[in-house]
Backbone as JSON Lines, residues from 0, in Angstrom:
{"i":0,"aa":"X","n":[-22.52,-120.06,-32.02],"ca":[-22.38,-118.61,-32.09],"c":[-23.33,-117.94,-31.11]}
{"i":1,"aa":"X","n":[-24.65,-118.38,-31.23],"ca":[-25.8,-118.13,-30.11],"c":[-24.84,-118.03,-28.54]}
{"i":2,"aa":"X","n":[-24.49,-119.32,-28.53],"ca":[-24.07,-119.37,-27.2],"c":[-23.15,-118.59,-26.6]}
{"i":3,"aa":"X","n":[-22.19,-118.23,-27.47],"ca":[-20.8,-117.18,-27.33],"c":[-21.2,-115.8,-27.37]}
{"i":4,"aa":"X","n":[-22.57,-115.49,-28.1],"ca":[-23.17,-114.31,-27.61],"c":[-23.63,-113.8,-26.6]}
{"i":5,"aa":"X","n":[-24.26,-115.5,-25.66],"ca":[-25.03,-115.28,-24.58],"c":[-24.21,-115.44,-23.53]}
{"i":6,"aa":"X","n":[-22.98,-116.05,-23.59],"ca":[-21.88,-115.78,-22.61],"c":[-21.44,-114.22,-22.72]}
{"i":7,"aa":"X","n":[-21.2,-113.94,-23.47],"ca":[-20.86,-112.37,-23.72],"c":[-21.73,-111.63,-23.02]}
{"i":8,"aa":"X","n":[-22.66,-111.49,-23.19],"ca":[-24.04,-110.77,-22.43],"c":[-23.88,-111.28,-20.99]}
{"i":9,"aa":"X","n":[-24.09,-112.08,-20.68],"ca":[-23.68,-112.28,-19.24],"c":[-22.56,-111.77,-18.33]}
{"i":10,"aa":"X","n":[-21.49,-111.97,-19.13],"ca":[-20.09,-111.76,-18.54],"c":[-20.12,-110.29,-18.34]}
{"i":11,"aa":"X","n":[-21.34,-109.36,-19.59],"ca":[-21.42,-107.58,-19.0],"c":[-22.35,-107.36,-18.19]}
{"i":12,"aa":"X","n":[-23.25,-108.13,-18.1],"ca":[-23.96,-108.01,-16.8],"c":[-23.4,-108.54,-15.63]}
{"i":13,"aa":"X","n":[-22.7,-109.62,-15.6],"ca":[-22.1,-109.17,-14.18],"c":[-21.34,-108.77,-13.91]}
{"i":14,"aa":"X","n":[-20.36,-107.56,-14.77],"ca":[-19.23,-106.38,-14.76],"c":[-20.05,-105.01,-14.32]}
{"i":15,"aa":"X","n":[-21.36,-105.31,-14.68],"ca":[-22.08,-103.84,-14.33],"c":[-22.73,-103.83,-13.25]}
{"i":16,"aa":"X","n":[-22.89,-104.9,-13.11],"ca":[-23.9,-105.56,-11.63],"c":[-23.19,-104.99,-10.45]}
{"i":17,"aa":"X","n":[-22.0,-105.63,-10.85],"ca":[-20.6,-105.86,-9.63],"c":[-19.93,-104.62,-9.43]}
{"i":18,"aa":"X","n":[-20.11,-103.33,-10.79],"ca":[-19.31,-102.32,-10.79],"c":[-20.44,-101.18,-9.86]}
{"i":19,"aa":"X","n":[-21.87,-101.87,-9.76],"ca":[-22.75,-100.84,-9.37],"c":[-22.63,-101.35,-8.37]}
{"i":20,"aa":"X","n":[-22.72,-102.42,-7.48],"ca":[-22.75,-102.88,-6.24],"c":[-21.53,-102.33,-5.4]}
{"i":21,"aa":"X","n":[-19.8,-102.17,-6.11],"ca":[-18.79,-102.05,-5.31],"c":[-18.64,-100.58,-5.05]}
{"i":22,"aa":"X","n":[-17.95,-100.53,-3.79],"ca":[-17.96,-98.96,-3.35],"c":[-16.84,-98.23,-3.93]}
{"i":23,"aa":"X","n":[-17.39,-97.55,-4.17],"ca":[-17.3,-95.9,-5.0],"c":[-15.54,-95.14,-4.15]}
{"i":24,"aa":"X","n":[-15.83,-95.16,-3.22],"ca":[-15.13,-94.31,-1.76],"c":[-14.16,-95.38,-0.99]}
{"i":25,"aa":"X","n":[-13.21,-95.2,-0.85],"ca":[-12.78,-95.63,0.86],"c":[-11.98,-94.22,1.56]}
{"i":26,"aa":"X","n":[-12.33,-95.35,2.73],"ca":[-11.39,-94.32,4.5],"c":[-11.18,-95.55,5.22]}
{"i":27,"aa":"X","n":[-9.74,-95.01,5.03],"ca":[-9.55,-95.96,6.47],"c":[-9.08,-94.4,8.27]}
{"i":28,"aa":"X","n":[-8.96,-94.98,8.51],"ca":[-8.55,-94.16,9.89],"c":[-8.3,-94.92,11.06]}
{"i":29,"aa":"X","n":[-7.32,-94.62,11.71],"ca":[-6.36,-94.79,12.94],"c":[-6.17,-93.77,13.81]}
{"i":30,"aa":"X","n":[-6.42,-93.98,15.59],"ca":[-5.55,-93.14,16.16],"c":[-4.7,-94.05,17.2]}
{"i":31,"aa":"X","n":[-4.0,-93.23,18.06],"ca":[-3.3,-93.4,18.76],"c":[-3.06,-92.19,19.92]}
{"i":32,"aa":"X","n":[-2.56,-92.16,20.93],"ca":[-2.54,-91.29,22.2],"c":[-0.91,-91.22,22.75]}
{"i":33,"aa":"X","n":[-0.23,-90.33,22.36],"ca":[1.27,-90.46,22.43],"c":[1.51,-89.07,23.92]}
{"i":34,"aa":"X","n":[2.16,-89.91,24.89],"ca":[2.16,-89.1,25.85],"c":[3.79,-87.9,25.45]}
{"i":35,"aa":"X","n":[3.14,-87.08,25.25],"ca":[4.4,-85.49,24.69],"c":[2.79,-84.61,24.31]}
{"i":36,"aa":"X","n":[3.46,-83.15,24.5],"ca":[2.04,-82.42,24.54],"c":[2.27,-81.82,22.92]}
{"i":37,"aa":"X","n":[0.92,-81.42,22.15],"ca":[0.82,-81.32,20.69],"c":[1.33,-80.79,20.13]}
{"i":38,"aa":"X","n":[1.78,-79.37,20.34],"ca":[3.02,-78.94,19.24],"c":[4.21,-79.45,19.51]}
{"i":39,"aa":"X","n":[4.75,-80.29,19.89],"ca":[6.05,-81.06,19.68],"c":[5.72,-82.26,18.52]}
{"i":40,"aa":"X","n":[4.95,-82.92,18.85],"ca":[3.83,-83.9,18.21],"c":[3.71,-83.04,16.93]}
{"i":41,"aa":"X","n":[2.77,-82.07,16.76],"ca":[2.44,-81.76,15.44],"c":[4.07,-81.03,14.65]}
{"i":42,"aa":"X","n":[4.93,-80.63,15.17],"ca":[6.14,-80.24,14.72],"c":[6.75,-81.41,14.45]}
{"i":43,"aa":"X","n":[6.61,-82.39,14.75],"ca":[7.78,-83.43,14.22],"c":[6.49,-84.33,12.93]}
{"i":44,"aa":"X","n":[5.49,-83.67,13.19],"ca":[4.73,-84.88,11.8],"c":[4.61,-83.85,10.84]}
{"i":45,"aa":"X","n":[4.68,-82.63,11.15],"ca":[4.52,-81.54,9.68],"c":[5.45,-82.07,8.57]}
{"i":46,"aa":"X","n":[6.73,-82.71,9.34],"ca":[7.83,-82.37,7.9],"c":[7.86,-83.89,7.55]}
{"i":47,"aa":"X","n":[7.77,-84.11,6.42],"ca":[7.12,-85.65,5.98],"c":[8.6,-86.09,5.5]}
{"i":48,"aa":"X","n":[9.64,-85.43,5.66],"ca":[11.13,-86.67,6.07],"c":[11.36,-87.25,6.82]}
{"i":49,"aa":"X","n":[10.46,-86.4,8.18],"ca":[10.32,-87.58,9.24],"c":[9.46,-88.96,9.53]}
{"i":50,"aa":"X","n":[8.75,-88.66,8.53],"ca":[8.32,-90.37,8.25],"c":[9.2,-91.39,8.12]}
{"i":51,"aa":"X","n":[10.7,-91.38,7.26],"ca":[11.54,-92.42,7.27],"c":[11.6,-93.28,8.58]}
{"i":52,"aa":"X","n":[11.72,-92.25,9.91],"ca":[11.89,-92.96,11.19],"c":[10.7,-93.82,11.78]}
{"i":53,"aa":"X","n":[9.61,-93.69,11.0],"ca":[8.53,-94.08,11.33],"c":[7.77,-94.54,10.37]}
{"i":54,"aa":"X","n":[7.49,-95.03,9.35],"ca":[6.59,-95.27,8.33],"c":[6.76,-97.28,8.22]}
{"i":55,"aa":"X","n":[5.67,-97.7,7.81],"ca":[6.26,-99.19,8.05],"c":[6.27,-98.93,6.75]}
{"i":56,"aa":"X","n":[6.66,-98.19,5.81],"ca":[6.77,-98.55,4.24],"c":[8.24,-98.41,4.08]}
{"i":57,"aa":"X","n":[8.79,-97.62,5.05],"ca":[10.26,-97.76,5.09],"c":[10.83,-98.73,4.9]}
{"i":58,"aa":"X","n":[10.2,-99.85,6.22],"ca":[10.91,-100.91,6.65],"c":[10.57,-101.78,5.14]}
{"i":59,"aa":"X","n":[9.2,-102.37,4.41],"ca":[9.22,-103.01,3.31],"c":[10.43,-102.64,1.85]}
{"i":60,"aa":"X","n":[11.03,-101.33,1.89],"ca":[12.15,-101.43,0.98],"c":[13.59,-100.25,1.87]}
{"i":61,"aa":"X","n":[14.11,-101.03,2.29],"ca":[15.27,-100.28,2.58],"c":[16.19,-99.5,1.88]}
{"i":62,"aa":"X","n":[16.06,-100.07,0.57],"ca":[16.94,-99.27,-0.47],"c":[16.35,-98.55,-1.43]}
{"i":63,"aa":"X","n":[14.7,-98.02,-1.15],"ca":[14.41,-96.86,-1.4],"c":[14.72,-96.24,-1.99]}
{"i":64,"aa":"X","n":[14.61,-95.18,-3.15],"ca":[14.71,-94.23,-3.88],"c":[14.19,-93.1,-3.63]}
{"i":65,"aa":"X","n":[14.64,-92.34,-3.12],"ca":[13.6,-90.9,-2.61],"c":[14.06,-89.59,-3.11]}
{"i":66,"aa":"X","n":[12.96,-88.7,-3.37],"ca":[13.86,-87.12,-3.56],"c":[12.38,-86.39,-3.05]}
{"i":67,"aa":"X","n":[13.35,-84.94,-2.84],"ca":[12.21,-83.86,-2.05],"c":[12.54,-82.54,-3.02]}
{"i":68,"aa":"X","n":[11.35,-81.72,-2.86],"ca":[11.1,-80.86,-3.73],"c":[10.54,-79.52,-2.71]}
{"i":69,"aa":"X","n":[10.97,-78.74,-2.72],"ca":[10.54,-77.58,-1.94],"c":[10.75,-77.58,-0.78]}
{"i":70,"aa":"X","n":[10.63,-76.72,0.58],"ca":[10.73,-77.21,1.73],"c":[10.18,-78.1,2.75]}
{"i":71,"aa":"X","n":[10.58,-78.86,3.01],"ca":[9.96,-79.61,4.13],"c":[9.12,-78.93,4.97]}
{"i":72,"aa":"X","n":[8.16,-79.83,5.28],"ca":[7.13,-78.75,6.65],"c":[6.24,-77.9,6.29]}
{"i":73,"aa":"X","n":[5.86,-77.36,4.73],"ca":[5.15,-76.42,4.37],"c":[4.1,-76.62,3.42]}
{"i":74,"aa":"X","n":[3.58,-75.92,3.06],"ca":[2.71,-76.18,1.51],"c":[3.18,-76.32,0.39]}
{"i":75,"aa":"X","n":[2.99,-77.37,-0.33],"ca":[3.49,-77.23,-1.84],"c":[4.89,-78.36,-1.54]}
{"i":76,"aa":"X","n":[5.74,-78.61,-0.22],"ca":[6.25,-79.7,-0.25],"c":[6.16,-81.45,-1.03]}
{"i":77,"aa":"X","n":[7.16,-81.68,-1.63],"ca":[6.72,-82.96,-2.24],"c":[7.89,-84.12,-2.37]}
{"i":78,"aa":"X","n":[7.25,-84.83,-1.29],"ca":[8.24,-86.32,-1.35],"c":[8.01,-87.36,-2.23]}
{"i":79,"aa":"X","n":[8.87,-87.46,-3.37],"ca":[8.7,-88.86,-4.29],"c":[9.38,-89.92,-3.88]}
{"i":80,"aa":"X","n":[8.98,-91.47,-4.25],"ca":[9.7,-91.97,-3.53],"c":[9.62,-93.76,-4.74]}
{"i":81,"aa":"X","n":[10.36,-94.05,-5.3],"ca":[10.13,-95.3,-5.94],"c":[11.34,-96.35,-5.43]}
{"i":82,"aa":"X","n":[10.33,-97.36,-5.47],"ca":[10.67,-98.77,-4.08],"c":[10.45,-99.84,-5.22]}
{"i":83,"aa":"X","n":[10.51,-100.99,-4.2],"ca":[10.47,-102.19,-4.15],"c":[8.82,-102.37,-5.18]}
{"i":84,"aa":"X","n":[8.13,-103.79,-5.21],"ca":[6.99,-103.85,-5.36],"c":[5.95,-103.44,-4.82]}
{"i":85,"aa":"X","n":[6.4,-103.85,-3.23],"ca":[5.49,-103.16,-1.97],"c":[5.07,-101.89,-1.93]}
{"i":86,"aa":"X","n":[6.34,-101.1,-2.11],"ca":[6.44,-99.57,-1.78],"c":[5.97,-98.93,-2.86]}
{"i":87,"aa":"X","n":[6.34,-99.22,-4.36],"ca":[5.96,-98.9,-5.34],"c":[6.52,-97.62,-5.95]}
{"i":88,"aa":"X","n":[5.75,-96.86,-6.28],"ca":[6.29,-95.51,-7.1],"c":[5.36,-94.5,-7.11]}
{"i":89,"aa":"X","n":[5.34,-92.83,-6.24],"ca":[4.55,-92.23,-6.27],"c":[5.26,-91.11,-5.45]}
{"i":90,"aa":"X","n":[4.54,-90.4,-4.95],"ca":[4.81,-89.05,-4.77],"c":[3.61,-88.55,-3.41]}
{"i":91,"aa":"X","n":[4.45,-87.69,-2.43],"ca":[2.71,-87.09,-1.51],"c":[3.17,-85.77,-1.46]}
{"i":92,"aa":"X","n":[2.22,-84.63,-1.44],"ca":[2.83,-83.29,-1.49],"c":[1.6,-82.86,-0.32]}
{"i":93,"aa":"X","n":[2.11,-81.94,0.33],"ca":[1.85,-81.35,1.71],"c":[0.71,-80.28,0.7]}
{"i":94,"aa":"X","n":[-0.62,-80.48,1.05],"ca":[-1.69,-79.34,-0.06],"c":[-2.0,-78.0,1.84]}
{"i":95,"aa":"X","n":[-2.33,-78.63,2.69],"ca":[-2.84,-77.95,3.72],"c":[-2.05,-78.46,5.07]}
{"i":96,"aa":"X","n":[-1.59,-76.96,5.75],"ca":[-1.28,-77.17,7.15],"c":[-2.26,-75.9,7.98]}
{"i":97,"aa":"X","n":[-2.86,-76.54,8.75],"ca":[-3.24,-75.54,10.24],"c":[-2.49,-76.08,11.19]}
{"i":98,"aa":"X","n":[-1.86,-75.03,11.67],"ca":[-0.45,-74.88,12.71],"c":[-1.09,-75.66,14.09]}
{"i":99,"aa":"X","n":[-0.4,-77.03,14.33],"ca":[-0.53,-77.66,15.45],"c":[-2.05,-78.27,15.79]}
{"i":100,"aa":"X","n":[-2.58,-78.16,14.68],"ca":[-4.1,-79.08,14.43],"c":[-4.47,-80.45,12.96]}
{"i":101,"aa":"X","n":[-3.65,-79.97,11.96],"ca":[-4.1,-80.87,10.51],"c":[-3.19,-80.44,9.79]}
{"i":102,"aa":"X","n":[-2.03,-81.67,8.94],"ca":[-1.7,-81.8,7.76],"c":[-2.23,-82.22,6.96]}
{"i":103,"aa":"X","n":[-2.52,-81.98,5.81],"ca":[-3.5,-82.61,4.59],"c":[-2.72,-82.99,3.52]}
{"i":104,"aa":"X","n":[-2.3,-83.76,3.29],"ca":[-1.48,-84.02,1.74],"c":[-2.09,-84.95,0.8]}
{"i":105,"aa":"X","n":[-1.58,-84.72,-0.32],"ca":[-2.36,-85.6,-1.57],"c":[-1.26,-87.06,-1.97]}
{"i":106,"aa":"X","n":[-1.48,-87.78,-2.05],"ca":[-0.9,-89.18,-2.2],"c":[-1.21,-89.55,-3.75]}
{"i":107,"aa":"X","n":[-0.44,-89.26,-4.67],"ca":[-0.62,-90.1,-6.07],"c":[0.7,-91.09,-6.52]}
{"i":108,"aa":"X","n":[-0.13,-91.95,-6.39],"ca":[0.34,-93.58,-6.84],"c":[0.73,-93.95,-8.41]}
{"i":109,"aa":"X","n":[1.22,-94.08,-9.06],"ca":[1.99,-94.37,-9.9],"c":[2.13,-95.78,-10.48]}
{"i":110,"aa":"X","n":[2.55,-96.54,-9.33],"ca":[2.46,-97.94,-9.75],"c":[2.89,-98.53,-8.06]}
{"i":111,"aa":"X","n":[2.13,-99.86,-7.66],"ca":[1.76,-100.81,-8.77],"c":[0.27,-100.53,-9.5]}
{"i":112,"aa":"X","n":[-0.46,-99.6,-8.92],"ca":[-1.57,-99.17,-10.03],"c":[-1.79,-97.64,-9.74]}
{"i":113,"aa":"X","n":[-2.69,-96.85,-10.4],"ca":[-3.14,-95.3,-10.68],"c":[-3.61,-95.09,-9.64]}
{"i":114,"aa":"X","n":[-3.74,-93.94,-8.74],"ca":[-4.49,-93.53,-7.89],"c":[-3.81,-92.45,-6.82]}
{"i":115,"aa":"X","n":[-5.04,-91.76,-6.81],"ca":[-5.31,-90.49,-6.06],"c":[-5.57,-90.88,-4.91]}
{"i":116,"aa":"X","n":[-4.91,-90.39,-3.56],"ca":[-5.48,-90.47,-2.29],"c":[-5.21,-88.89,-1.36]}
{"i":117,"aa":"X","n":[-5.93,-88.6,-0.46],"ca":[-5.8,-88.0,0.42],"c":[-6.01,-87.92,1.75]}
{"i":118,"aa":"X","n":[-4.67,-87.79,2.23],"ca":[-3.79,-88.21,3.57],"c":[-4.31,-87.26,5.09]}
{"i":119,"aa":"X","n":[-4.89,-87.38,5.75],"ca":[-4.61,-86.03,6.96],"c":[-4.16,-87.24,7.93]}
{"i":120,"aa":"X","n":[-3.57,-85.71,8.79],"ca":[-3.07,-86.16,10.05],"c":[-3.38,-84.99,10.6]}
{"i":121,"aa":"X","n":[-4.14,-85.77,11.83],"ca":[-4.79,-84.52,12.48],"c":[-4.18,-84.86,14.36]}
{"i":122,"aa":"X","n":[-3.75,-83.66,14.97],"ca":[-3.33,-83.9,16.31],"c":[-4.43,-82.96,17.18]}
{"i":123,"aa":"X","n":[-4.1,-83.91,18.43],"ca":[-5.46,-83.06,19.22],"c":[-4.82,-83.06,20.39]}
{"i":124,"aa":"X","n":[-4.89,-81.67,21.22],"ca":[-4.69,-81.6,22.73],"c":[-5.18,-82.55,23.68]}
{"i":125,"aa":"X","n":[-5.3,-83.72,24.18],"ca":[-6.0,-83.99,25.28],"c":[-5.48,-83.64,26.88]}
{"i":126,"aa":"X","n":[-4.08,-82.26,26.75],"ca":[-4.16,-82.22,27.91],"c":[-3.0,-83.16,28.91]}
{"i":127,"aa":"X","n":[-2.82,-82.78,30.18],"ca":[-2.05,-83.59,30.98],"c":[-0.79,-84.17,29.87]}
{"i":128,"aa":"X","n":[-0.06,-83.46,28.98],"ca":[0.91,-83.74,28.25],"c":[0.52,-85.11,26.93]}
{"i":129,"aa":"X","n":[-0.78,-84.7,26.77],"ca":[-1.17,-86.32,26.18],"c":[-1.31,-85.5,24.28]}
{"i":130,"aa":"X","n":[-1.55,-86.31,23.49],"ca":[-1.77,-85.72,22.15],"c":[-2.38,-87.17,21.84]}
{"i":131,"aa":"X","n":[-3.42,-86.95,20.91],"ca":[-4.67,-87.83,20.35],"c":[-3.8,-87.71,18.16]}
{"i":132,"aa":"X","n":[-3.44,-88.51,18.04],"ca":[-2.92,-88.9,16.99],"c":[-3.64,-88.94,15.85]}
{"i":133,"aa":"X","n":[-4.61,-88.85,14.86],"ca":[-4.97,-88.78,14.11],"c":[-5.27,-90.03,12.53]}
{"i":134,"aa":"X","n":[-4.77,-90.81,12.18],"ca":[-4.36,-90.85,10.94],"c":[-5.52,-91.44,9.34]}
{"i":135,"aa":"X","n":[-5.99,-90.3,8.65],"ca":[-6.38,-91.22,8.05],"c":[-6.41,-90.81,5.95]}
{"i":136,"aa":"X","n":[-7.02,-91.51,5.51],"ca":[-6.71,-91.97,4.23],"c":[-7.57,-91.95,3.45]}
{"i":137,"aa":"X","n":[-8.12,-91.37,2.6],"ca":[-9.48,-91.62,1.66],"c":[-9.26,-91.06,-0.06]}
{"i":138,"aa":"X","n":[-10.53,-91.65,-0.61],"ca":[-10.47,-91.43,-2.18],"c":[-11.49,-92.16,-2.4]}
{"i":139,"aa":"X","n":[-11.1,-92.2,-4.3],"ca":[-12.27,-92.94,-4.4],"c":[-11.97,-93.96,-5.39]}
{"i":140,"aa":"X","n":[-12.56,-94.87,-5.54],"ca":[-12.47,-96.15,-6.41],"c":[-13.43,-96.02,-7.76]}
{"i":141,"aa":"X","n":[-12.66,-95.74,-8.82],"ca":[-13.11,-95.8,-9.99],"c":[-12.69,-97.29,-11.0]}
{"i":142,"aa":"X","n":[-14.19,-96.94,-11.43],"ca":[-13.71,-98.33,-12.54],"c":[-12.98,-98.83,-13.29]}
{"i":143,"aa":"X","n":[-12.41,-100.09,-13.37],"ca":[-12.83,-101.16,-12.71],"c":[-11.97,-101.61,-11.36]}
{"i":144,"aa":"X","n":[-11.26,-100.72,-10.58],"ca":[-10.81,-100.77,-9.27],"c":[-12.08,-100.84,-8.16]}
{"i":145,"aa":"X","n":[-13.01,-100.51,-8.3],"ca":[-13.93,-100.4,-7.35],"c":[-14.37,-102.16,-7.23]}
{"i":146,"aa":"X","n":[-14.65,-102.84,-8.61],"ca":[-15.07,-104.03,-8.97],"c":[-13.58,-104.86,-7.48]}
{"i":147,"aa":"X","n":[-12.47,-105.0,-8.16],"ca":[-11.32,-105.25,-6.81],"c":[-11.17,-105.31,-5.61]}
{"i":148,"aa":"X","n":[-12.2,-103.74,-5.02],"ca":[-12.62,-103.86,-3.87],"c":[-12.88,-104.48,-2.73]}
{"i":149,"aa":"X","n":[-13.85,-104.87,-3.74],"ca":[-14.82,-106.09,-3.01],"c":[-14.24,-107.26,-3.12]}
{"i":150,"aa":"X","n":[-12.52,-107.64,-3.2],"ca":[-11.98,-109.04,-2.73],"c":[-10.83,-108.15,-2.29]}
{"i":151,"aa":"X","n":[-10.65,-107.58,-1.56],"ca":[-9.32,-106.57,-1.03],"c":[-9.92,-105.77,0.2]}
{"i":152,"aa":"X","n":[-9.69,-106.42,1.07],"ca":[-10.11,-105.81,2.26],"c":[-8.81,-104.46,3.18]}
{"i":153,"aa":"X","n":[-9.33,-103.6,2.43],"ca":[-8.53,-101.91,2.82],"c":[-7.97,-101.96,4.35]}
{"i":154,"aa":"X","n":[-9.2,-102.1,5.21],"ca":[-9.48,-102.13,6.39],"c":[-7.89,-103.33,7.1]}
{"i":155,"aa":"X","n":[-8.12,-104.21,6.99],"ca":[-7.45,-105.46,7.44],"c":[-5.6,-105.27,6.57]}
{"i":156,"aa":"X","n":[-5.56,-104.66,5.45],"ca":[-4.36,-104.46,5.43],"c":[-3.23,-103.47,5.42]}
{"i":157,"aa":"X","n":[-3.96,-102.24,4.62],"ca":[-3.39,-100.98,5.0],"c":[-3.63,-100.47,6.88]}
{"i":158,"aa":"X","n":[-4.96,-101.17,7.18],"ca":[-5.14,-100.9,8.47],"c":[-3.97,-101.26,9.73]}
{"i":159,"aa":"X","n":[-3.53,-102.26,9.02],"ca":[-2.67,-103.06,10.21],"c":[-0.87,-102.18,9.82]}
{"i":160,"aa":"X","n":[-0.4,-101.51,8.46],"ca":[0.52,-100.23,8.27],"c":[-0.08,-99.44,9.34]}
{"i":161,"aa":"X","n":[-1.39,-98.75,9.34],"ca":[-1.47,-97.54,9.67],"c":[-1.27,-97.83,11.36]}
{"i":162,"aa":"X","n":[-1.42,-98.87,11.8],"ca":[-1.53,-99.02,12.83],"c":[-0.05,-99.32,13.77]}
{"i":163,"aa":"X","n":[0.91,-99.84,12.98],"ca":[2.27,-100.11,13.06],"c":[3.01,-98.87,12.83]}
{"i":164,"aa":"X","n":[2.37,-97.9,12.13],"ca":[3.3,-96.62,12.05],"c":[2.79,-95.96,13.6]}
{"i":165,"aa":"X","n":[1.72,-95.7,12.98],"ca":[1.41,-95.19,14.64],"c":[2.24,-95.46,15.85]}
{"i":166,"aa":"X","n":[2.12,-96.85,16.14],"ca":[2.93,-97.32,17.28],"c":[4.26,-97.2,17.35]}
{"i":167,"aa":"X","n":[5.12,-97.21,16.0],"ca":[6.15,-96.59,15.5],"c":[6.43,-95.12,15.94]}
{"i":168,"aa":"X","n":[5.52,-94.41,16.33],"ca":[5.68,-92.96,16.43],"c":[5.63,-92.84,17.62]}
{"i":169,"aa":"X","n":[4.39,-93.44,18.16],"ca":[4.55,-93.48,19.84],"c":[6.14,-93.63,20.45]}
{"i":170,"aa":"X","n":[6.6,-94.92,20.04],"ca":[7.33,-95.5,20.91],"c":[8.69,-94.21,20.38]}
{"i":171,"aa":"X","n":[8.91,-94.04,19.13],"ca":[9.55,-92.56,18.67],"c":[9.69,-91.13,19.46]}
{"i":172,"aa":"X","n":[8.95,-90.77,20.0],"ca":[7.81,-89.75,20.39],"c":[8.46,-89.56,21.78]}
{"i":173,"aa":"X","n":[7.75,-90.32,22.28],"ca":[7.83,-91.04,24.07],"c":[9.22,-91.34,24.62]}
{"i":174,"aa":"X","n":[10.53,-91.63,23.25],"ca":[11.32,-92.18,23.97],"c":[12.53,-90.87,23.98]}
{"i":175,"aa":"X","n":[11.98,-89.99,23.09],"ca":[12.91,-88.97,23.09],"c":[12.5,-87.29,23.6]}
């Protein structure tokens, strides 16, 4: 009985150890440099139906479930969308636009687990017809998701989506 106590005690010390050690926060972020000058660029990423042509979450469930709520392109817009395992089940609604500089939307996840994220996409003039792409992703990791963390490297897999949409948009972008 001693012993099954002192396993017990252990097993919460290293749930608290591990829950104080893992990070709290993530961000990931991506850019990219798409030659078309920025309000064409920021007009075709305001309206988040145009992600279908571009999102690599598309490509993981083709037969998709989607519906939209309000207008496209504005505040208060909201795309739900329940998929495959990959894609999952959740919703992003457009919270902030500044015209031809930052979309801000909120990302809540549903399943395959709970969670709050928030999305910008920010476009930048560089000029000579060029636009500086933006993309990134943050929140925060509450317990015991934070503990997960730390064997789930954010960086290395959503990184390598964010990075495939991007290029997705370029080659989108550029060719039309």
């Amino acid at each position: 009985m001693l012993l099954i106590l002192i396993g017990f005690l252990v097993v919460i010390v290293i749930i608290t150890a591990l829950s104080l050690w893992a990070p709290r926060r993530y961000e990931l972020t991506r850019s990219i440099i798409i030659d078309r000058p920025y309000t064409g660029v920021f007009n075709y990423l305001k309206y988040l139906k145009n992600e279908d042509h571009w999102s690599p979450w598309k490509k993981k469930d083709v037969n998709i479930k989607q519906e939209f709520i309000g207008e496209d392109g504005s505040v208060g817009f909201i795309a739900k969308w329940q998929g495959n395992s990959e894609v999952g089940l959740g919703e992003q609604e457009i919270t902030k636009i500044v015209e031809n500089k930052i979309i801000e939307t909120e990302l809540r996840f549903y399943r395959p687990w709970k969670s709050i994220s928030n999305a910008v996409t920010k476009v930048e003039d560089l000029g000579k017809m060029q636009t500086k792409v933006t993309w990134s992703f943050s929140g925060e990791n509450k317990f015991p998701t934070n503990i997960l963390m730390l064997f789930y490297n954010l960086d290395q897999t959503i990184g390598k989506d964010f990075e495939e949409g991007l290029a997705n948009l370029k080659r989108l972008l550029e060719k039309s």
